[in-house]
Structure formats: C-alpha cells, structure tokens
Coordinates of C-alpha atoms in Angstrom, one line a residue:
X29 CA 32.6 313.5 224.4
X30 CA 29.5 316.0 224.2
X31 CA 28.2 314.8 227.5
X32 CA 31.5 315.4 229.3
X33 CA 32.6 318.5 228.0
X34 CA 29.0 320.1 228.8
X35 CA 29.7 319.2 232.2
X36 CA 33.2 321.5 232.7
X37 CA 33.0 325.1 234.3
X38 CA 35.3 325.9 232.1
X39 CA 33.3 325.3 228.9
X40 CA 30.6 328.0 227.7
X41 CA 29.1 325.9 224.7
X42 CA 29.6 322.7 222.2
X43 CA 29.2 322.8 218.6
X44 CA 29.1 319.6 217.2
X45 CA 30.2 319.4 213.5
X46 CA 28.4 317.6 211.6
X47 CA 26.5 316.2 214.5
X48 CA 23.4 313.9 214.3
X49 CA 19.8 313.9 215.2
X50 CA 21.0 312.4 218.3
X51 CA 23.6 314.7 219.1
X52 CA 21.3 317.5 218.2
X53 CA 18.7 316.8 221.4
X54 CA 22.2 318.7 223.3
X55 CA 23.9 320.7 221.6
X56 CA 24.1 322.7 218.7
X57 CA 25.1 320.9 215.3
X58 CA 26.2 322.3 212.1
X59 CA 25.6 320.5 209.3
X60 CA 28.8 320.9 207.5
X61 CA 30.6 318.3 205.2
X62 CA 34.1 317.7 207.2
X63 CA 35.6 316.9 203.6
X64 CA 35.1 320.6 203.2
X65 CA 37.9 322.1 205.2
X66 CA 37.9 324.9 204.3
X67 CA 34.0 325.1 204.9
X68 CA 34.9 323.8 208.6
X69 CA 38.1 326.6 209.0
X70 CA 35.6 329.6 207.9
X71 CA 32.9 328.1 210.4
X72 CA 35.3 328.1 213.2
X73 CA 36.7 331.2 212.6
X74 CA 33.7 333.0 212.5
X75 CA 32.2 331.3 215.7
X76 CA 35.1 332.1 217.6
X77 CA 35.4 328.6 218.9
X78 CA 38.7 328.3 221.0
X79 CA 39.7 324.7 221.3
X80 CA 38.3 322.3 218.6
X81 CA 38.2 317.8 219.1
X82 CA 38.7 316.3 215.8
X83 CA 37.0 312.8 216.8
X84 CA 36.8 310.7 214.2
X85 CA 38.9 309.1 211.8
X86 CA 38.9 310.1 208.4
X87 CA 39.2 313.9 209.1
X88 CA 42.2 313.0 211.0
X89 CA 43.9 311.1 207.8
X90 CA 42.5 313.2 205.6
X91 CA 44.5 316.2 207.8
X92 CA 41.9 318.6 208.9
X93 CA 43.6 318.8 212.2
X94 CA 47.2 319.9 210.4
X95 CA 45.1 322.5 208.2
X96 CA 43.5 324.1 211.7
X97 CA 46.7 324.3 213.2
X98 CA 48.1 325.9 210.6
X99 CA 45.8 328.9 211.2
X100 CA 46.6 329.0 214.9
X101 CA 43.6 327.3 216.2
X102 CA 44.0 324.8 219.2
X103 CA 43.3 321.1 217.8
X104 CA 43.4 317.8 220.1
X105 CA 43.9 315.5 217.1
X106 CA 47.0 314.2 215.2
X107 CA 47.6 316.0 211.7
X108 CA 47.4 313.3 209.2
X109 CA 51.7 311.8 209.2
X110 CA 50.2 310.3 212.8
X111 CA 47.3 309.3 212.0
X112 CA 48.5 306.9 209.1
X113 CA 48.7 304.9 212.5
X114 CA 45.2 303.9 211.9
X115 CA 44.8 305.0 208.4
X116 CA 46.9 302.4 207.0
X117 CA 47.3 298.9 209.1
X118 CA 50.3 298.5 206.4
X119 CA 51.9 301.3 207.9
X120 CA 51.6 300.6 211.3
X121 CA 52.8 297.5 211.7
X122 CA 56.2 298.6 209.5
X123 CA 56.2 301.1 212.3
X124 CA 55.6 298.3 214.8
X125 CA 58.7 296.7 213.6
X126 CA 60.6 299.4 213.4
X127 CA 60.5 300.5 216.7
X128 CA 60.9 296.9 217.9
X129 CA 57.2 297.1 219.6
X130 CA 55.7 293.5 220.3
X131 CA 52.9 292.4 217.6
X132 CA 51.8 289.6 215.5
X133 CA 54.3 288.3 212.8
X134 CA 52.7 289.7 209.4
X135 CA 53.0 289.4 205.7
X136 CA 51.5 292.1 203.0
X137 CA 50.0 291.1 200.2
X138 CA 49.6 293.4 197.0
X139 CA 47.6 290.6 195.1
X140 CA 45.1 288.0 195.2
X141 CA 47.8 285.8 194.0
X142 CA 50.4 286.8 196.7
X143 CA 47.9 286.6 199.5
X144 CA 47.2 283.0 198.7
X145 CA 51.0 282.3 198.4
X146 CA 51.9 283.2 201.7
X147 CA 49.5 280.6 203.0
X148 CA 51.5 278.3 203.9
X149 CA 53.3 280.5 206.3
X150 CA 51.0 280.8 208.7
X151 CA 48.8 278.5 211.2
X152 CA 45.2 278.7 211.1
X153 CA 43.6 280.5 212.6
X154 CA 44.6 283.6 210.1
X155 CA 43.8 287.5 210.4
X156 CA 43.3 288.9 207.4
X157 CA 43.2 292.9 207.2
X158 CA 41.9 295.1 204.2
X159 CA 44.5 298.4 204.3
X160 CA 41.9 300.8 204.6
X161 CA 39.6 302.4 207.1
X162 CA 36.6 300.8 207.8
X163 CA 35.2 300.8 210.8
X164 CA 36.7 298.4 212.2
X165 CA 35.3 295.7 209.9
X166 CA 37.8 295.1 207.8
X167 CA 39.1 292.7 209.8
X168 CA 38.7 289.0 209.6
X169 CA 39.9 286.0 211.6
X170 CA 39.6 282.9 209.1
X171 CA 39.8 279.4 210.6
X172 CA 39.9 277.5 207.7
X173 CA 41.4 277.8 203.9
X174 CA 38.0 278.4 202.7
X175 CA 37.7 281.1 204.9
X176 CA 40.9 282.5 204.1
X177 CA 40.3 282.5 200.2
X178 CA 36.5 284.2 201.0
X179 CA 38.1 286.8 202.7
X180 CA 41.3 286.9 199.8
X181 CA 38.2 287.6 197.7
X182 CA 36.1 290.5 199.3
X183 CA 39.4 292.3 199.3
X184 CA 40.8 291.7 195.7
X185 CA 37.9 289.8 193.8
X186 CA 34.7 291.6 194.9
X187 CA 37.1 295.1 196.1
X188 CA 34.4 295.4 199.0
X189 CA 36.8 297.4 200.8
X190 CA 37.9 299.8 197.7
X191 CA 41.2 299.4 196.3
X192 CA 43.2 297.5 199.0
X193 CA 46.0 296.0 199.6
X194 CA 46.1 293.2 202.3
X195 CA 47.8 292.5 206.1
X196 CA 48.2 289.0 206.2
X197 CA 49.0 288.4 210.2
X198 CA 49.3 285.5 212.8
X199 CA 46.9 284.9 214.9
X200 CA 48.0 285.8 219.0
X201 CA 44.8 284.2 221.6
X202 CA 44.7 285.8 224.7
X203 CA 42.7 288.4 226.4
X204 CA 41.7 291.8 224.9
X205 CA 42.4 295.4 226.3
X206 CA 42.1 298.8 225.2
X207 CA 44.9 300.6 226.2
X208 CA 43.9 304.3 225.0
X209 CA 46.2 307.4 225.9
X210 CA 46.3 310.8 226.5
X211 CA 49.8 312.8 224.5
X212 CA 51.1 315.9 224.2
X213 CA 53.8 314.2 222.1
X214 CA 56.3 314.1 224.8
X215 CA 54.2 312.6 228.2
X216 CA 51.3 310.3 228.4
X217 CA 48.2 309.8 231.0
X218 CA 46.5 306.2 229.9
X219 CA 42.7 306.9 230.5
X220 CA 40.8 303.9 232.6
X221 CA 41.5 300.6 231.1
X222 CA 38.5 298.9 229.3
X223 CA 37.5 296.1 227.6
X224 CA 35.5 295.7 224.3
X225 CA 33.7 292.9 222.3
X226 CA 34.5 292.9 218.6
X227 CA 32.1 289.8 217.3
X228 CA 28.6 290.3 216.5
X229 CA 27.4 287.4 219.1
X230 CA 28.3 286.4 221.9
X231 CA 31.1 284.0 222.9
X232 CA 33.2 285.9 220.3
X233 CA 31.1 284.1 217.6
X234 CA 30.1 286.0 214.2
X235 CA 31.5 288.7 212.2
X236 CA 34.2 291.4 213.6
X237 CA 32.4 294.4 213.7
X238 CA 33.0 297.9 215.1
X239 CA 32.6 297.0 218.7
X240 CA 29.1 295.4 220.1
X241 CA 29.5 296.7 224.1
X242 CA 32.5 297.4 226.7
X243 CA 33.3 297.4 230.1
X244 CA 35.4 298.7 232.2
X245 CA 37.3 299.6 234.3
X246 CA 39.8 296.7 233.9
X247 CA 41.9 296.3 236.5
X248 CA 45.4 294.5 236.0
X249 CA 48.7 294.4 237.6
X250 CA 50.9 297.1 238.3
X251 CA 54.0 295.1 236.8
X252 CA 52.0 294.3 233.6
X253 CA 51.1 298.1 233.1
X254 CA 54.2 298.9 233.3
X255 CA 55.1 296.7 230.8
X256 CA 53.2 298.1 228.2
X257 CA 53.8 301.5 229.3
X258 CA 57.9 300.4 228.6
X259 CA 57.7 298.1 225.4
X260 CA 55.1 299.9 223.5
X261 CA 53.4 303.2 224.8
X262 CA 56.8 304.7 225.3
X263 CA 58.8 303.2 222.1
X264 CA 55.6 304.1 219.7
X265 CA 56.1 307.8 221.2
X266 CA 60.0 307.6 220.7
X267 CA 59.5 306.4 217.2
X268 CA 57.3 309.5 216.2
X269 CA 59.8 311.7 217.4
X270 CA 62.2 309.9 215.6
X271 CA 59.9 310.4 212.3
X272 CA 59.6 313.8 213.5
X273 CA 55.5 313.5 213.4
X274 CA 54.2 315.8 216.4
X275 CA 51.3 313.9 218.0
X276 CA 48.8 315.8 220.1
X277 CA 45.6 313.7 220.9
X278 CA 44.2 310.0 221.9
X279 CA 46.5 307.1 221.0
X280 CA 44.6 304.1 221.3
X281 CA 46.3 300.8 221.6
X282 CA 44.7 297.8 220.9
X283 CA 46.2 294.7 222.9
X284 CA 45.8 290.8 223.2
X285 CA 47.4 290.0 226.2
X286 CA 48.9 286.6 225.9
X287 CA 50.1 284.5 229.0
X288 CA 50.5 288.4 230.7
X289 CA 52.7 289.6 227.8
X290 CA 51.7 292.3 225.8
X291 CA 51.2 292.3 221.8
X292 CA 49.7 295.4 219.6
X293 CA 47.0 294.4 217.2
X294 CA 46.3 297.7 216.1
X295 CA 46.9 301.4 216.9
X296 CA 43.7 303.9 216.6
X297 CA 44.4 308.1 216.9
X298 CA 41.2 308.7 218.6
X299 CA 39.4 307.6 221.7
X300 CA 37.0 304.5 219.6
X301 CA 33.8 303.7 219.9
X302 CA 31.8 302.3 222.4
X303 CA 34.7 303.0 224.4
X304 CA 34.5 306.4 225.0
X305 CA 30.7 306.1 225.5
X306 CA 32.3 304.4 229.6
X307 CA 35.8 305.9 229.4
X308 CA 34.4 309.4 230.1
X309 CA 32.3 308.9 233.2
X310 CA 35.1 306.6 234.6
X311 CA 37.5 309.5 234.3
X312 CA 37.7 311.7 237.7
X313 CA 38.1 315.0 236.6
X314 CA 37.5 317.5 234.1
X315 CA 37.4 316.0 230.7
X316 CA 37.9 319.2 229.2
X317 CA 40.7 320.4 231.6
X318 CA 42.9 317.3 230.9
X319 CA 42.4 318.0 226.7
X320 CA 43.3 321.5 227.2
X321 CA 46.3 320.6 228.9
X322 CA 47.6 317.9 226.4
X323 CA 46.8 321.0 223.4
X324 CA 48.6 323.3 225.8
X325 CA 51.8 320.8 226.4
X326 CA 51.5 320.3 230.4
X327 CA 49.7 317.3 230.2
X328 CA 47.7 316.8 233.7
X329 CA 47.4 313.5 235.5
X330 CA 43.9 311.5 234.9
X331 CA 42.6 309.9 237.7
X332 CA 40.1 306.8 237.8
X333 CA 36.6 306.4 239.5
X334 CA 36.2 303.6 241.6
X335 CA 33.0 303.2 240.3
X336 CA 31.9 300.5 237.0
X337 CA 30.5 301.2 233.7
X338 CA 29.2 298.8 231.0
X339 CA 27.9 300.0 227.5
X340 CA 25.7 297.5 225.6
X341 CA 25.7 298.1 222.0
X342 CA 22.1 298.5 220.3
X343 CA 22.4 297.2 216.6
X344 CA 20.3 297.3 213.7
X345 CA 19.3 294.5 211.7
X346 CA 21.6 293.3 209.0
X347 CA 24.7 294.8 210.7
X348 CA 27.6 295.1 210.1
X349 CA 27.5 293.3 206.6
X350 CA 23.9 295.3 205.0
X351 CA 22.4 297.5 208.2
X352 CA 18.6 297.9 207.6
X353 CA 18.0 301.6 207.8
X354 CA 14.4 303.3 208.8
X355 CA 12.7 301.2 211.3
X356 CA 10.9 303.0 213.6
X357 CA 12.3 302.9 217.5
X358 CA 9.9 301.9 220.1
X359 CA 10.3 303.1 223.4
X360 CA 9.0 300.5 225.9
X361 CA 9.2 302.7 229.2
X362 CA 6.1 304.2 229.4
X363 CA 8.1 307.5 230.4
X364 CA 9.4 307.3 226.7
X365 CA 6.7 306.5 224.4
X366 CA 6.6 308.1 221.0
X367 CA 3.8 309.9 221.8
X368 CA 6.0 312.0 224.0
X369 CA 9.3 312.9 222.0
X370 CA 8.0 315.7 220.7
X371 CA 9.9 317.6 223.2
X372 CA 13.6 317.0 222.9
X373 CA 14.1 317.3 226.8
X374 CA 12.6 314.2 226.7
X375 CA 14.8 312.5 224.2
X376 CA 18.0 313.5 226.4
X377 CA 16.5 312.1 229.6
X378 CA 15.0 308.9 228.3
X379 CA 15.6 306.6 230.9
X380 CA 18.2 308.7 232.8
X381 CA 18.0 308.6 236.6
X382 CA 18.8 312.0 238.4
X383 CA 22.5 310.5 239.1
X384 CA 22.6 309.1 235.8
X385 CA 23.3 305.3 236.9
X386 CA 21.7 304.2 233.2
X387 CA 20.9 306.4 229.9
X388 CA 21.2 305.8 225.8
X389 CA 24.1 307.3 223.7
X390 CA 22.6 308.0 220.3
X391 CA 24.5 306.9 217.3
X392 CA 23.1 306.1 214.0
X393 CA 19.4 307.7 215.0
X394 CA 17.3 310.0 212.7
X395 CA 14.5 311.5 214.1
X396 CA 11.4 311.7 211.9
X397 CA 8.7 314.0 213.4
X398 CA 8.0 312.6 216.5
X399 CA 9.4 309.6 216.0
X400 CA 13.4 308.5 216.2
X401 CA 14.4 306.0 213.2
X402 CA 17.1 303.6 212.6
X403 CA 19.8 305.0 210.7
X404 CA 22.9 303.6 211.5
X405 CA 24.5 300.2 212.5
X406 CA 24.9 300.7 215.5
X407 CA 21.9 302.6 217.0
X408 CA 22.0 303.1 220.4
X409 CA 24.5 302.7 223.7
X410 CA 22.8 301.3 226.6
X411 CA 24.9 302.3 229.4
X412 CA 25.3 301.3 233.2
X413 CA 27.1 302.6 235.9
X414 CA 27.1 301.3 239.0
X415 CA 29.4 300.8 242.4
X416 CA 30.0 297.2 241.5
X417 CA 31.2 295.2 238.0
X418 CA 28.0 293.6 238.3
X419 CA 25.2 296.5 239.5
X420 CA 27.1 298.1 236.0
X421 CA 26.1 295.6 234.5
X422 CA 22.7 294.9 235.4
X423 CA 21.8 298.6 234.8
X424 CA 23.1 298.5 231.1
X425 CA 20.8 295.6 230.4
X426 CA 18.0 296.7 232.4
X427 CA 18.4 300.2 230.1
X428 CA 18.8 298.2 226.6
X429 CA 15.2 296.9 227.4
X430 CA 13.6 300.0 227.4
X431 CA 13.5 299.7 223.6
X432 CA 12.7 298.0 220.8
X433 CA 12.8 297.9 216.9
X434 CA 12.7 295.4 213.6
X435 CA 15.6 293.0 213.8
X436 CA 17.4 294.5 217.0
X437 CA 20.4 292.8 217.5
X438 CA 22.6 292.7 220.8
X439 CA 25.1 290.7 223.1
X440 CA 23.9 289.1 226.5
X441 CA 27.5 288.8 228.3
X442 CA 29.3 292.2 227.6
X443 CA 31.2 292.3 230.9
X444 CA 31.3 288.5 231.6
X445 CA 35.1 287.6 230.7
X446 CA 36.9 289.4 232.8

C-alpha cells in the first residue's frame, strides 16, 4: 500500500502507523500503539493528515476507523459492526445464511463436548475454525477423526486460540480465488482477481497458514464473474444495508470455486496479505485516486494491467506453529551484502531493477545495525512481474534467491495451478 500510494501526484507524504523496520527504509513511521486510539486521533490531528487507510485487522474490529470518523476525519476502513465480517467467522456465516449467499453447510460448537457431537454430521474431510482472529491460522482442514479431535483440543483443551468458540463446516474442493472489492457501501469495483496458497508446502500439503505466495491476475469467465458479482458480492452489500452497517473500504471474499459455482469460505474487511503485495502493481491507475473516491462516495472504475505478477512468500523457520525470531538475513547478491545496508537507499532497492520487474516486500524484518533480522513469520515477499504468467514467475523465484537465512522456508509452485 506504501509503495502505491508514494507513487500518486496527488499524494504529498505517507505516515505509516506503527510501521516496521521495513516500512521505515520509505516512509516515515510512528511508533504508536494502535490500541491507543486516542493516542492515534491526537497524532493525526496534529499532523494534519487528510485521508487515513486502516489496514489491518484488529483496529478495524476493535473500531478505530468508527472513532476517526466520528471526528470528521476521512477513513477507508469499515467501523467495527462490518468488520465482525472477519472478526468473528461465527458471525459471518449467520450473515451468510441470512442473506441466502452460497457457502459451506456449518455447525457451531460452544464446547469440546458439542464439537465432538456433531461429528457424525459431516464427511471427512472436516474444517474446523477457532472464532477468533488469527491470522489466518485458525483454520484447520482435518482428514481423519484423530485430526478432528486434535484440532477440538487446541481450541477448547489447550485454548491456543484464547477463549473460542468453534465453526464446525463442510468441506467444498475446488479451486481457490480471491475475490477482493472496492465499496463505498452502495457500488463496488472488484480489484484484479488473484490466487493465493494457504498450506505451508507445496501441493497444498502442511499447516494452513496466513498465505505462503499468490499470483495473479486470474482470469475467468465473464458468465462466472457475474455470478459472483449476483449471488454474493451484491447480496452481502444488500444485507449490510439491511443491518444498517455503512461499509466504506476492501471487502475481501474468499471463494472455492466448485464445478464453476461459487461458495464463500470466508469474508476479510481489508485487502489480505500477500495479496495486496501483486494486487497493487496489477491495478492501472491511481491507487490513491480510486480510495479517495470510495471515502468520497463516487467510487471510480479500476482497471487491470495486462501484465503478471507472482509473490513468493519468505518464511521463517518454525512458522506458522513457533516462528524462530533473530536470525540474521544474508543477502546473496553481491549488490546487497550486509556490508552495504548501512544506507537505507540500499535496503529499498535491493534487487529492484529500474522498471521494477522483481524486488522484496518487508514484513516481519528488524534491522539491527547494519544488519536486517528475522522477526516475523513471514519475512519477506519476493515479487515478480513480468509480461507473461511465466516470466512473473520466473522473476519472483529468481528474486527469493537473492537471500538466505537459518531454517528459510518457501513454496516452489506458487503460480502453477492455474
């Protein structure tokens, strides 16, 4: 998001709140605790920011974006009645139902006792969610009962996930898509179509985690688009109206597409990550332009580059269960070696080309003198862009082996299912 709002005419400066180390090598970052609203309101205010992008999550639930508005400033970001959407998976799939908007059939479990008594109403495989936010690895797809009581377990048992209550849903095979919109709580603009990869390895094998690389964009037919624009984009719009829950921001709407049908698996109320890290150079236009206008209520088109993007996801060892935090990053382009990161300029370009076909997104980085760490689960987006799915492709790998650190894990076929 930093990288395309700094490149708008319209935009004098970003201020990222809190920001990170990695963020930091662009823009300015203040180091204050979102939980403290009121810290954040008093920030703003006196920095004269005009237009403010509540990105992730928990601010959004815990309604930073409702208390902003409420002293006039411009917010693209749902106050917190729409985004219980993603805050509780509970919710959302009552709301599902409700508006008659296709999805899994589901079953909510207050105890460990419950959860194993709906068992028998459901075919293996099993999706068992824990109703909170986290990260998108709360999520687990059990094949077998043992699976399905270890998973019962983390969520009542063992409470990995806090105090939770549990989704208990079929499981729908198909193909996934990430179907994430533009609002101004009356139209819509869906941004280019992408595709992630949930599973720690590849073939889909291992633990769900928040999302191990993308590609995109993914191209499907008009009548299917259509579709989803009819049976769910529109009716989960209608349905907020209807609840009277004013929704200015990203809607993202995660879909398994089964035999070219449609079914939700879960709603986000922000762009996602590693999406956005391809979604905003595949967008032709002004990124900042076409959030202004959803904020201002004359939502503009968005357009699509015919060009490809990949993002390979960088993770540390251990992740997602116990990330290994610390390790040292080694840069293996001699352009980038440690020796040379003194200057921050360097950090930001490390292995950018001049027309930015390949570069790193920094995400859980610290940097320690000269040095960057690990200090994150997911560490760094290699990404690619490139006139061709393939060249994309190519130039995301070829960037994710420009570095190296203790326990590195990644996927080898991001991009190779569709």
């Amino acid at each position: 998001l930093v990288k395309a709002l700094l490149k708008s005419p319209k935009v004098d400066k970003v201020v990222c709140i809190p920001g990170s180390d990695g963020i930091a090598l662009e823009v300015e970052c203040q180091n204050i605790d979102l939980k403290n609203k009121t810290e954040v309101l008093n920030f703003l205010k006196k920095s004269n920011i005009e237009f403010i992008i509540v990105g992730p999550e928990d601010p959004l639930v815990d309604g930073l974006a409702d208390l902003l508005r409420q002293n006039n400033l411009k917010v693209f970001g749902p106050g917190a009645e729409g985004a219980q959407l993603e805050g509780s998976k509970i919710y959302s799939k009552e709301f599902m139902k409700a508006a008659n908007i296709p999805t899994a059939g589901f079953k909510v479990a207050k105890s460990k006792a419950e959860a194993l008594s709906v068992l028998g109403d459901f075919k293996f495989p099993i999706v068992v969610k824990a109703d909170v936010l986290a990260a998108g690895k709360g999520v687990s797809i059990c094949k077998t009962k043992e699976e399905y009581q270890k998973s019962i377990e983390h969520i009542f048992d063992h409470k990995t996930f806090g105090l939770s209550e549990a989704l208990i849903e079929e499981f729908i095979s198909g193909w996934e898509l990430s179907y994430i919109c533009i609002t101004d709580g009356e139209k819509f603009q869906v941004c280019p179509l992408v595709q992630d990869h949930k599973a720690l390895k590849d073939g889909g094998l291992g633990p769900n985690t928040g999302g191990m690389g993308v590609f995109g964009p993914i191209r499907i037919d008009e009548s299917l688009k259509l579709e989803i624009d009819k049976s769910i984009v529109q009716p989960t719009l209608d349905e907020l109206k209807k609840r009277d829950i004013k929704f200015c921001g990203a809607l993202f709407i995660g879909l398994m597409i089964e035999d070219n049908k449609p079914y939700v698996l879960e709603y986000n109320v922000r762009f996602g990550d590693p999406e956005t890290q391809i979604i905003m150079p595949l967008i032709d236009g002004d990124v900042f332009e076409i959030l202004w206008s959803a904020v201002q209520g004359s939502l503009i088109p968005i357009k699509t580059k015919s060009s490809f993007a990949t993002c390979v996801v960088l993770a540390a060892e251990g992740y997602p269960e116990n990330p290994v935090k610390g390790a040292p990053i080694e840069f293996l382009d001699s352009k980038l070696s440690n020796a040379k990161l003194t200057n921050s300029k360097d950090l930001v370009q490390s292995g950018s080309s001049s027309n930015e076909e390949s570069y790193f997104i920094y995400s859980g980085v610290k940097k320690d003198k000269v040095k960057l760490l690990v200090n994150g689960g997911r560490v760094l987006g290699a990404v690619g862009i490139g006139s061709t799915k393939d060249q994309a492709i190519e130039r995301a790998y070829t960037q994710a082996e420009k570095v190296n650190w203790k326990g590195i894990q990644k996927r080898t076929d991001i991009g190779r299912y569709f």
